[in-house]
mmCIF file of C-alpha atoms and ligand atoms in Angstrom:
data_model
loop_
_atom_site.group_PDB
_atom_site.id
_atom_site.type_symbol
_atom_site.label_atom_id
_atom_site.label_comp_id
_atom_site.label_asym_id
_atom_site.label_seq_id
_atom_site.Cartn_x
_atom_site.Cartn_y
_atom_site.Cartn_z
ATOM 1 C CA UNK A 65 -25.187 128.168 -52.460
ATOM 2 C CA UNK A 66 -21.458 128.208 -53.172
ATOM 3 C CA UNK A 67 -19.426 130.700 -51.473
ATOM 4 C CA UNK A 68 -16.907 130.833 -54.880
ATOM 5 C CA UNK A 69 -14.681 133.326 -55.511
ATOM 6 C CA UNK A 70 -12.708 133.978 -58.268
ATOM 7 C CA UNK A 71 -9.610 134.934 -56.643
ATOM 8 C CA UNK A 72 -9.674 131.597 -56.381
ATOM 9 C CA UNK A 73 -8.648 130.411 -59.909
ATOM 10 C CA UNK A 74 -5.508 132.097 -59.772
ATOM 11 C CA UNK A 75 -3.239 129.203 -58.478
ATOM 12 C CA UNK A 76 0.002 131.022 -59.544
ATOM 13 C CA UNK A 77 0.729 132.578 -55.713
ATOM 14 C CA UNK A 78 -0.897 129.252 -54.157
ATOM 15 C CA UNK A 79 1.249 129.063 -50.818
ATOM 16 C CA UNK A 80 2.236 125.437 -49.303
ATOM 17 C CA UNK A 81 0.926 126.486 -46.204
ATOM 18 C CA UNK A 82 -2.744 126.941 -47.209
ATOM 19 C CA UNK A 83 -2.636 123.478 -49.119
ATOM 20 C CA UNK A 84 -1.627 122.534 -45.557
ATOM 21 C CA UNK A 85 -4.743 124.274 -43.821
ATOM 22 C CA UNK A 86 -7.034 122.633 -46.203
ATOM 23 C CA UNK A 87 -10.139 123.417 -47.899
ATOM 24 C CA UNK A 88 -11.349 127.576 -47.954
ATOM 25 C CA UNK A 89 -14.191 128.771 -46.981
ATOM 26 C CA UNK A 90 -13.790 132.367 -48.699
ATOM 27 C CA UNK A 91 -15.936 135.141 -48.650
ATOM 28 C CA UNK A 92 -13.776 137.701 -50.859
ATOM 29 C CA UNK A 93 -16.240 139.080 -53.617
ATOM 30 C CA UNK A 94 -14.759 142.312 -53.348
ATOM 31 C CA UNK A 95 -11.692 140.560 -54.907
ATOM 32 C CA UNK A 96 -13.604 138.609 -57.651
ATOM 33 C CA UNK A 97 -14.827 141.736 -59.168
ATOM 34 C CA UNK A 98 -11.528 143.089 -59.431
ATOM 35 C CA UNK A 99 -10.301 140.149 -61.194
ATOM 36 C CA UNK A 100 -11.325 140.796 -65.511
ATOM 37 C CA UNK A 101 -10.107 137.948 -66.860
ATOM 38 C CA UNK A 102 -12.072 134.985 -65.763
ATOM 39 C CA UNK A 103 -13.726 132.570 -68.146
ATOM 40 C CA UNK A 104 -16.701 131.721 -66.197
ATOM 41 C CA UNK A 105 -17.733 129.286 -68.631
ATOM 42 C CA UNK A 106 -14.671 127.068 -67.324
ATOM 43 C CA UNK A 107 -15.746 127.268 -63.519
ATOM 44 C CA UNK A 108 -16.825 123.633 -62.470
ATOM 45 C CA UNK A 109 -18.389 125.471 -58.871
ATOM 46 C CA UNK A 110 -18.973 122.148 -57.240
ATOM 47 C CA UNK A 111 -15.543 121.511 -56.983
ATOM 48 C CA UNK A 112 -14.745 124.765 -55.329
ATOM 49 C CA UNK A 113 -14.765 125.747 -51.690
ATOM 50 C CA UNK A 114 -16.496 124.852 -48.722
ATOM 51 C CA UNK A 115 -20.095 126.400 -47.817
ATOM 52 C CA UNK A 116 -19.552 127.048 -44.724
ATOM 53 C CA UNK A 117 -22.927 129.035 -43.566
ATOM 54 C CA UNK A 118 -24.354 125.676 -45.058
ATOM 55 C CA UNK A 119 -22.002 123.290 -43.297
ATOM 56 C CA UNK A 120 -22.448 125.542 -39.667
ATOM 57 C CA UNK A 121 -26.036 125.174 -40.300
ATOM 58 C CA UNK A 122 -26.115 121.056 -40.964
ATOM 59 C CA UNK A 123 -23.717 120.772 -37.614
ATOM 60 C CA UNK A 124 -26.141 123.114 -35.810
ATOM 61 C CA UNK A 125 -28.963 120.873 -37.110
ATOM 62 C CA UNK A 126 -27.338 117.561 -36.553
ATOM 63 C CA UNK A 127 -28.335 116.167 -32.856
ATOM 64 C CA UNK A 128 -26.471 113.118 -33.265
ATOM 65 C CA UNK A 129 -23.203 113.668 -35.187
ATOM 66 C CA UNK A 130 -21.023 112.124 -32.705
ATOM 67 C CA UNK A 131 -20.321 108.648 -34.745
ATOM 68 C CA UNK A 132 -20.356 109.453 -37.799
ATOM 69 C CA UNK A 133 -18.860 106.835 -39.406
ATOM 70 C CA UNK A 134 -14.991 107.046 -40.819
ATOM 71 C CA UNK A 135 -16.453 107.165 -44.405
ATOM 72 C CA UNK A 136 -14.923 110.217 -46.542
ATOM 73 C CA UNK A 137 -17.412 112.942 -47.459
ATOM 74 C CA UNK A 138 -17.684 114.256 -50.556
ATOM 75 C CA UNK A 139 -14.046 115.909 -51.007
ATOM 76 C CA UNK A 140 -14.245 119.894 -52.011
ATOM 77 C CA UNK A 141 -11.054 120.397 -53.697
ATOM 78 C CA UNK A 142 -10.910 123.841 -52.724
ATOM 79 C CA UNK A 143 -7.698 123.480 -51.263
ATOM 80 C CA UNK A 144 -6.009 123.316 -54.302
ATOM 81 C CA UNK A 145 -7.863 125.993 -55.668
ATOM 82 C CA UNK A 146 -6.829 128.643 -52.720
ATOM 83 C CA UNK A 147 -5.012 131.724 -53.795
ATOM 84 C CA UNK A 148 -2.416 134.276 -51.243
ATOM 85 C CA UNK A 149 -4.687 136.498 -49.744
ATOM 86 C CA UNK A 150 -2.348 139.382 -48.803
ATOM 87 C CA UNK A 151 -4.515 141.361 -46.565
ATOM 88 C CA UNK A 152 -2.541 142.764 -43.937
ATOM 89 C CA UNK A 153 -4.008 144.110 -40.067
ATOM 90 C CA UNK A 154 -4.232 147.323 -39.255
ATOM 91 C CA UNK A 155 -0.676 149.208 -39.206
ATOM 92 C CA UNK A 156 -2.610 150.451 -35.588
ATOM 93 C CA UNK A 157 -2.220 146.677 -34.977
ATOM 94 C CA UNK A 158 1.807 146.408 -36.518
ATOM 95 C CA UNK A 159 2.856 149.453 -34.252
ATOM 96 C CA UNK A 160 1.199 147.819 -31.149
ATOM 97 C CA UNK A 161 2.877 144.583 -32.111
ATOM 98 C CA UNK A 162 5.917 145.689 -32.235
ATOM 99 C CA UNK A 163 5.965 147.291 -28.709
ATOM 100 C CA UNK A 164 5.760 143.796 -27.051
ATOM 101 C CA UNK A 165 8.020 142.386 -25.084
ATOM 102 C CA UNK A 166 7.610 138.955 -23.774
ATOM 103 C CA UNK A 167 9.603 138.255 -20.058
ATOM 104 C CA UNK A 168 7.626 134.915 -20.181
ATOM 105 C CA UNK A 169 10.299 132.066 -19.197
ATOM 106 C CA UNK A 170 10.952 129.928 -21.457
ATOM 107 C CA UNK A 171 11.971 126.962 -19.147
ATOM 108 C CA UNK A 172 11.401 123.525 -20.195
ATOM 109 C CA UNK A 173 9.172 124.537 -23.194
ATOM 110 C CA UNK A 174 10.356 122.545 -26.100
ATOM 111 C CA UNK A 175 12.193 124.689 -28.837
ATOM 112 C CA UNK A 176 12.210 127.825 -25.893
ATOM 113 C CA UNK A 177 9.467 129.771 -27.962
ATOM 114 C CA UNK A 178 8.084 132.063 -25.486
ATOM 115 C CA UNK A 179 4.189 133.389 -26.637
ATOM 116 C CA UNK A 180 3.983 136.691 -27.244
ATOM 117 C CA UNK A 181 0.989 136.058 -24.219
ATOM 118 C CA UNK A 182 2.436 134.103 -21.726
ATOM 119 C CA UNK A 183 2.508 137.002 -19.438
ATOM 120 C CA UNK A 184 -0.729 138.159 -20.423
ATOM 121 C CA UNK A 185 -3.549 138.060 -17.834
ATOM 122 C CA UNK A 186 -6.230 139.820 -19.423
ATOM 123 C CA UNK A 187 -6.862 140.512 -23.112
ATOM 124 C CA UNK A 188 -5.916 143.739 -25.248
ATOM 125 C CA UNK A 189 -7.990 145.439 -27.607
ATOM 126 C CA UNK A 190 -9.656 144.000 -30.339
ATOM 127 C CA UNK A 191 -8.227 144.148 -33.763
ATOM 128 C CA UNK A 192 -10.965 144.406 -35.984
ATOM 129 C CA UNK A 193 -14.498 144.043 -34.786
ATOM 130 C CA UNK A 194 -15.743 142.585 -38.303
ATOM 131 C CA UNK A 195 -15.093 138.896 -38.838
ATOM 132 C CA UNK A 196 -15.281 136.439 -41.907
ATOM 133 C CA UNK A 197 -15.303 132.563 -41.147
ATOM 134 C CA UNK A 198 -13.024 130.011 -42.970
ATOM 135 C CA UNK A 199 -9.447 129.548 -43.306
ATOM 136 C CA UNK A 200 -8.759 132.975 -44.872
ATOM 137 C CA UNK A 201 -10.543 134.834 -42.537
ATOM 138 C CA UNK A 202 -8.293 137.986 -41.222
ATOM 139 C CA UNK A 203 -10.356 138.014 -37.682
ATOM 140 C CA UNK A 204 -9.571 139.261 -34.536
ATOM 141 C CA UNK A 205 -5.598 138.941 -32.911
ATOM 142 C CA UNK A 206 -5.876 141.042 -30.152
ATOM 143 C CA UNK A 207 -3.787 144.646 -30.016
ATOM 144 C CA UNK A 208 -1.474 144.091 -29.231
ATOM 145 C CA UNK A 209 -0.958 141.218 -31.620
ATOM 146 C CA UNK A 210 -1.744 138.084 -29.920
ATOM 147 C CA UNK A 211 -3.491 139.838 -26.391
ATOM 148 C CA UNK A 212 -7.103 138.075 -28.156
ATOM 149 C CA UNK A 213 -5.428 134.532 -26.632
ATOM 150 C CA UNK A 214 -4.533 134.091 -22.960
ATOM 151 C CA UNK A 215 -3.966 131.844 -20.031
ATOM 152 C CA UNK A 216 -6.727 131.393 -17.255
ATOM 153 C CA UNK A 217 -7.328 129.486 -14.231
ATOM 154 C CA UNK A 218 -11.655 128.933 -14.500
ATOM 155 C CA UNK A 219 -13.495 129.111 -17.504
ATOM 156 C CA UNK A 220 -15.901 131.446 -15.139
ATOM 157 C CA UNK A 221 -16.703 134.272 -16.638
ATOM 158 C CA UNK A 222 -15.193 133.821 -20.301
ATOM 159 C CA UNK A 223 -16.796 133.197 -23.111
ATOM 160 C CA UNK A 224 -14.389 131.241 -25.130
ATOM 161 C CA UNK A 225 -12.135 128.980 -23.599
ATOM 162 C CA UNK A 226 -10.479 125.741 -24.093
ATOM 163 C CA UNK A 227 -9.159 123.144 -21.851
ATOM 164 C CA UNK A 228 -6.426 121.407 -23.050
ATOM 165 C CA UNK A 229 -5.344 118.195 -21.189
ATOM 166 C CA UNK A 230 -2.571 115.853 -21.260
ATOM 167 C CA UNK A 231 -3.108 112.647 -21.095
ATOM 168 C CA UNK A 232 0.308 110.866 -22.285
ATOM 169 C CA UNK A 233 2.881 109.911 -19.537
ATOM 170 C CA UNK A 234 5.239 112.513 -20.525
ATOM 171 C CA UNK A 235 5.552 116.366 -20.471
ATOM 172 C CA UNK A 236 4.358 118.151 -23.403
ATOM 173 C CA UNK A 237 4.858 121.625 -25.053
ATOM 174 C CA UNK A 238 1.508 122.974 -26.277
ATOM 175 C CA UNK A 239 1.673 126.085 -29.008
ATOM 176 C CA UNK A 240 -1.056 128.012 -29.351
ATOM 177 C CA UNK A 241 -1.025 130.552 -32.750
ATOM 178 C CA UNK A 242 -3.603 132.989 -34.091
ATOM 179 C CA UNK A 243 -3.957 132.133 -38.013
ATOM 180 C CA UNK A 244 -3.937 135.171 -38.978
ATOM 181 C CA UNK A 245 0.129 135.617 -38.112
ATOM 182 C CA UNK A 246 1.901 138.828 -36.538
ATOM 183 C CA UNK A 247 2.360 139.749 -40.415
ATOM 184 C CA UNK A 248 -1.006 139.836 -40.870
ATOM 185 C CA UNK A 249 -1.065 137.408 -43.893
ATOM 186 C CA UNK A 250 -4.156 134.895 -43.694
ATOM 187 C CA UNK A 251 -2.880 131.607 -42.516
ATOM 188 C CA UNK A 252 1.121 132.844 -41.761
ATOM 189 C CA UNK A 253 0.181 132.294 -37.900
ATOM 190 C CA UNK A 254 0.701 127.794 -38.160
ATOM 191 C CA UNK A 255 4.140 128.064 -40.161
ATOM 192 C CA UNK A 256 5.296 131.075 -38.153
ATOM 193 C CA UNK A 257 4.261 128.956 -34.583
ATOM 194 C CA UNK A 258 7.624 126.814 -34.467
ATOM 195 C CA UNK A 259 9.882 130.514 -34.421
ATOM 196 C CA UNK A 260 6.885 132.997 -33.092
ATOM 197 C CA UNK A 261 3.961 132.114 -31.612
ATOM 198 C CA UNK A 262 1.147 133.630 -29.131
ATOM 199 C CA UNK A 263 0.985 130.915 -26.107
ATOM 200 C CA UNK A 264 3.369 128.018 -25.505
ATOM 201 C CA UNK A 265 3.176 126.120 -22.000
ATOM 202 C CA UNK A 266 4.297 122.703 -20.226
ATOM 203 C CA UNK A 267 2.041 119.972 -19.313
ATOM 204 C CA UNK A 268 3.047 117.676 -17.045
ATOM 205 C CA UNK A 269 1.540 114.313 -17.709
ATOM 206 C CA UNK A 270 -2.219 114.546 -16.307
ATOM 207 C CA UNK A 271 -2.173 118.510 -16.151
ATOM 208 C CA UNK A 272 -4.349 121.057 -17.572
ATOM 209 C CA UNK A 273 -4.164 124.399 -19.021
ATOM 210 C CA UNK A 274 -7.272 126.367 -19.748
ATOM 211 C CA UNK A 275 -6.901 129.474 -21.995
ATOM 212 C CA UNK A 276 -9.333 131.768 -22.414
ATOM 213 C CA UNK A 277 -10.342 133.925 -26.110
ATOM 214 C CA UNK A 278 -11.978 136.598 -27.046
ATOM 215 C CA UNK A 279 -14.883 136.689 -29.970
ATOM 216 C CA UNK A 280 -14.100 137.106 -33.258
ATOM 217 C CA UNK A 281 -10.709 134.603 -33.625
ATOM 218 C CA UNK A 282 -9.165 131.636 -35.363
ATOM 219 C CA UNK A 283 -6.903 129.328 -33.650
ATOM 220 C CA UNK A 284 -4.787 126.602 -33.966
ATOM 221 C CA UNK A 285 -2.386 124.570 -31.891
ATOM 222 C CA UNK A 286 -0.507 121.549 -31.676
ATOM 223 C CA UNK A 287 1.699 119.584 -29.550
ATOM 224 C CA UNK A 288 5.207 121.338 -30.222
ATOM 225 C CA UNK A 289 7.356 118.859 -32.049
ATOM 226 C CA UNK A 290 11.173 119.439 -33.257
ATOM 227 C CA UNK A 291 9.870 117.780 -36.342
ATOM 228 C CA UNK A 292 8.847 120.703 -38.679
ATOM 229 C CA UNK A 293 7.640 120.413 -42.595
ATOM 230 C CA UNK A 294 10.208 121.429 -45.045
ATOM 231 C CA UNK A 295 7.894 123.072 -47.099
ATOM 232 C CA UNK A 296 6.344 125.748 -44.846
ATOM 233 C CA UNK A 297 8.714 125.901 -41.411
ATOM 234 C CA UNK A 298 5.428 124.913 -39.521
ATOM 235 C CA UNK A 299 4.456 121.964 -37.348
ATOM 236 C CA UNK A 300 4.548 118.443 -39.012
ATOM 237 C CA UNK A 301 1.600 117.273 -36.787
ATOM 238 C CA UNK A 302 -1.764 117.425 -36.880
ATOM 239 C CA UNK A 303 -3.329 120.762 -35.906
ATOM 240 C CA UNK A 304 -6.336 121.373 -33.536
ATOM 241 C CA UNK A 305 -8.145 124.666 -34.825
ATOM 242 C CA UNK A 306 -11.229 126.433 -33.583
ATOM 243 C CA UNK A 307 -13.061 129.582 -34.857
ATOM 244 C CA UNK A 308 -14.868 131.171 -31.438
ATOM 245 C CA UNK A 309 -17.877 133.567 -32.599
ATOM 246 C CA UNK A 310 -20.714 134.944 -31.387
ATOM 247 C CA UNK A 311 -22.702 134.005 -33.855
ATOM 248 C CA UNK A 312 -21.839 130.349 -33.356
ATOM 249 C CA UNK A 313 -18.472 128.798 -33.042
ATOM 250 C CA UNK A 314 -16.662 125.743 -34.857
ATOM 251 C CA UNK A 315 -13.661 123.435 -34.287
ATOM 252 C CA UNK A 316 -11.956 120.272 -35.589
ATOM 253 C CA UNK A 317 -9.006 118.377 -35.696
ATOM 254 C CA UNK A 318 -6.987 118.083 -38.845
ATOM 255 C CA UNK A 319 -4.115 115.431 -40.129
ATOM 256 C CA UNK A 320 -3.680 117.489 -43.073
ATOM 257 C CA UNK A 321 -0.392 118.979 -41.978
ATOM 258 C CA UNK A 322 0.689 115.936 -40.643
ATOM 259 C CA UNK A 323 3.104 114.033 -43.166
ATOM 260 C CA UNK A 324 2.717 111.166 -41.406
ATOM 261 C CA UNK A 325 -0.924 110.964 -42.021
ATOM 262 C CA UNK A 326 -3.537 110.429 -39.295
ATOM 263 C CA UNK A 327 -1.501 109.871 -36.294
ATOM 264 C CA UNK A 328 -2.002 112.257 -33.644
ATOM 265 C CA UNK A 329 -4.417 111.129 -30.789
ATOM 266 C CA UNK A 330 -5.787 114.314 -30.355
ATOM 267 C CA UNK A 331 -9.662 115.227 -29.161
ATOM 268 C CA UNK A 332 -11.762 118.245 -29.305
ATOM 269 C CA UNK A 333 -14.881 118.738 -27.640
ATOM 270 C CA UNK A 334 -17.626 121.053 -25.877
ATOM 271 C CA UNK A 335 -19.868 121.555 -23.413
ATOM 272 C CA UNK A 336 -22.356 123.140 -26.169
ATOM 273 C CA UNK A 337 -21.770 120.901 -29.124
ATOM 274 C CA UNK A 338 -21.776 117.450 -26.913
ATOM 275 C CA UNK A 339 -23.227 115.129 -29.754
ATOM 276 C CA UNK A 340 -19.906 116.333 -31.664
ATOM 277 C CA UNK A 341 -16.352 115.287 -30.880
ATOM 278 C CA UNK A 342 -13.919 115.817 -33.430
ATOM 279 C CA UNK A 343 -10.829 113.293 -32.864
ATOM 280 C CA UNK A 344 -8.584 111.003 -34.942
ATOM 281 C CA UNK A 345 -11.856 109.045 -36.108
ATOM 282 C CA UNK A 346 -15.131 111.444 -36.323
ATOM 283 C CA UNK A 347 -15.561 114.415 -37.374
ATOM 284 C CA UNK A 348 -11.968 115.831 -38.376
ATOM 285 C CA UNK A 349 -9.944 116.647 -41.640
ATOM 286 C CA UNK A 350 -7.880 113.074 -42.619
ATOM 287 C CA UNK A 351 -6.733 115.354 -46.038
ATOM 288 C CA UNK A 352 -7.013 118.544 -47.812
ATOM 289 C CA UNK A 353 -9.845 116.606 -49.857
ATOM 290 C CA UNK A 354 -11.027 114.265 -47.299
ATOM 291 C CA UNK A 355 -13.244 115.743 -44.224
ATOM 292 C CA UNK A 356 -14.635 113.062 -42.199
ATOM 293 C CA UNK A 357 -18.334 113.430 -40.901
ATOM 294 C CA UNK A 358 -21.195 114.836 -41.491
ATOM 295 C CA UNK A 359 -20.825 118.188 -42.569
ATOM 296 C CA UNK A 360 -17.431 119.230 -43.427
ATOM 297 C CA UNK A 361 -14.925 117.361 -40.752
ATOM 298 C CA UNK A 362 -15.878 119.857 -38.426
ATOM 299 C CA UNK A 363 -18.191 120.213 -34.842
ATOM 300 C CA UNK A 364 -20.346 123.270 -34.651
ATOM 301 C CA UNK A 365 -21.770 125.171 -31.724
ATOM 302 C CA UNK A 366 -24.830 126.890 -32.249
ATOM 303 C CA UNK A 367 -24.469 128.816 -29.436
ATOM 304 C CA UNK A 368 -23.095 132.218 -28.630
ATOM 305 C CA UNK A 369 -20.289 130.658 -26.051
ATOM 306 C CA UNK A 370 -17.500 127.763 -27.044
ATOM 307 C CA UNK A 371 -16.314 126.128 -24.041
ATOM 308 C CA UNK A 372 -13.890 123.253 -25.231
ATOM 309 C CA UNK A 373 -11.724 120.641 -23.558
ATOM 310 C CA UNK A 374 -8.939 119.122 -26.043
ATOM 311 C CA UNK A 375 -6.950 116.074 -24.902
ATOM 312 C CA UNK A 376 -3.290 115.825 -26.197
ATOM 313 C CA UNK A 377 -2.819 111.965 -26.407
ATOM 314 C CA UNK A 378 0.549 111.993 -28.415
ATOM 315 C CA UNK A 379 1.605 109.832 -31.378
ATOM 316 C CA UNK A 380 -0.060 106.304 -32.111
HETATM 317 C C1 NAG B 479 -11.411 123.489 -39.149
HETATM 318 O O1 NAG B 479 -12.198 124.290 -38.347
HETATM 319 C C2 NAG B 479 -11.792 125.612 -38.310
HETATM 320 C C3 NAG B 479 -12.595 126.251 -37.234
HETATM 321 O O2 NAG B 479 -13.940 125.979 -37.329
HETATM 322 C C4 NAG B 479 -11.956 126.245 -39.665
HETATM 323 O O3 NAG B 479 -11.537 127.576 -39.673
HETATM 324 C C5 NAG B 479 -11.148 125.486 -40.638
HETATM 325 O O4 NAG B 479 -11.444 125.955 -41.916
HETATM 326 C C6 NAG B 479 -11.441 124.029 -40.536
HETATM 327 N N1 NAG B 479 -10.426 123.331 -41.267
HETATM 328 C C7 NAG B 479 -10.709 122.684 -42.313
HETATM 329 C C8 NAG B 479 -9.590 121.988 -42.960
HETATM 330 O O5 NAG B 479 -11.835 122.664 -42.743
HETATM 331 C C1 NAG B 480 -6.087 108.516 -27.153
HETATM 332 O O1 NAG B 480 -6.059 109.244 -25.956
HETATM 333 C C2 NAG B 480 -7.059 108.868 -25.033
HETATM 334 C C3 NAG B 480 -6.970 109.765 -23.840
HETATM 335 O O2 NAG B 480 -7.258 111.047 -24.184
HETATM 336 C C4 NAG B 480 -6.906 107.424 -24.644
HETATM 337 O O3 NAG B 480 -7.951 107.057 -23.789
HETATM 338 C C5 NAG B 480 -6.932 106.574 -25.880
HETATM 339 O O4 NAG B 480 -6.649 105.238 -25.512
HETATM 340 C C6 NAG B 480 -5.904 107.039 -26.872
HETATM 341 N N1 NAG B 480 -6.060 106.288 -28.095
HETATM 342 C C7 NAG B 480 -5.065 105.579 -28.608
HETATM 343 C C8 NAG B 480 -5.397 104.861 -29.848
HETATM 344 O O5 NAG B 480 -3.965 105.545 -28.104
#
């Protein structure tokens, strides 16, 4: 089963920052039938897209996915293959937006970007209650835009969270973004991050920050760097991202956006998914062709709550 879509074939408005993201996992039939003028007959569907209910449902059967030796899986070239999806959030979601004012300091955070959150202690509305998995997914990003993210002191009584750690001998800035960006467009949320973002904190060597999430989004982060890729404005690092669901969640790290290849000592785990770390070796995107692992360079939860630690180790 091959979650293809047509819109796929139509390279002409392919965006840099989605061959950055990596490989789609679309679910946009709607659009295929309104596309005419596709010669079926040309479609070579192996090479397109990621099945992602199938890939959620070999992590959720795997028991022992934790080593999975560095040995490149077979490469879906969907990245290539992934076409602007335009869909834009709710204008509901726009006006909100637009009434937010951030008095978050921005004191020793590298760049100054203050998150649209930092100030946040509870979460806003939700902005959709439907939700699609994969990187084109327009899922939930709070109203206002970017109230689905915030800071926390206990994972008690949340859901979602994620624990990120510092373990370098230096302060770090940590940006977190919604994919879905304050524009609404599919994947604007990593290249906006560097200008615009929804949390950015400090860590000082050794400290911790847990945020908490609500159902229904996609996130990424990375350590904030001053080094940004020419072709999109975003991060040129690698990228933690995590998609938090009811229905079972999924996260991974990914070099793709890195120029510099696989370099970022970065680890994502869970208290669900145990037998599944995704870090610089198992488990993780090292391309836009080549996931590592067993399913799709990815961990899966099976379970209805994510609860994630992710260790920033810094440049090897
Ligand atoms: C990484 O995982 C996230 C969350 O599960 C997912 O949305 C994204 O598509 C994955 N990235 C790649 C490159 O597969
Ligand atoms: C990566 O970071 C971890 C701490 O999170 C550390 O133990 C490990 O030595 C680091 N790996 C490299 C190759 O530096």
């Amino acid at each position: 089963m091959v979650h293809f879509t047509a819109t796929a074939l139509f390279v002409a408005a392919l965006s840099l920052s989605e061959v950055m993201a990596g490989p789609t996992h679309l679910h946009l039939h709607q659009r295929a039938h309104q596309k005419k003028d596709v010669d079926y007959s040309t479609i070579d569907y192996s090479k397109l897209d990621v099945d992602w209910d199938a890939a959620y449902a070999a992590g959720q059967a795997s028991k022992a996915s934790a080593a999975v030796a560095a040995t490149p899986a077979a490469s879906p070239a969907g990245a290539v293959f992934a076409a602007k999806v335009g869909t834009k959030v709710s204008s509901a979601v726009a006006a909100a937006t637009s009434a937010v004012k951030s008095s978050g300091s921005s004191s020793g955070l590298l760049g100054g970007v203050v998150g649209c959150s930092n100030d946040r202690t509870s979460f806003g509305g939700l902005s959709t209650k439907a939700y699609a998995v994969g990187d084109h997914a327009i899922n939930n990003v709070g109203i206002p835009y970017g109230a689905n993210i915030i800071k926390v002191d206990s994972i008690e009584g949340y859901d979602f969270t994620n624990t990120f750690v510092n373990t370098q001998q230096v302060p770090i800035t940590v940006n977190v973004w919604n994919k879905v960006g304050e524009d609404g467009q599919d994947l604007s949320g990593s290249t906006d991050a560097p200008k615009k973002t929804t949390l950015t904190f400090v860590l000082a060597p050794g400290a911790s920050q847990i945020i908490a999430v609500q159902e229904n989004s996609n996130i990424g982060f990375a350590q904030a760097t001053t080094k940004l890729r020419a072709d999109s404005g975003g991060f040129d690092t690698s990228f933690g991202e995590i998609t938090f669901l009811a229905k079972g969640s999924g996260y991974n790290l990914s070099a793709i956006p890195n120029t510099a290849g696989n370099t970022y000592n970065m680890s994502i785990s869970s208290v669900e998914a145990p037998q599944c770390t995704s870090d610089m070796n198992n488990n993780f995107w090292l391309t836009a062709t080549q996931p590592i692992g067993t399913s799709d360079g990815s961990c899966y939860i099976a379970q209805s709550t994510a609860h994630l630690t992710t260790t920033m180790g810094g440049n090897i």
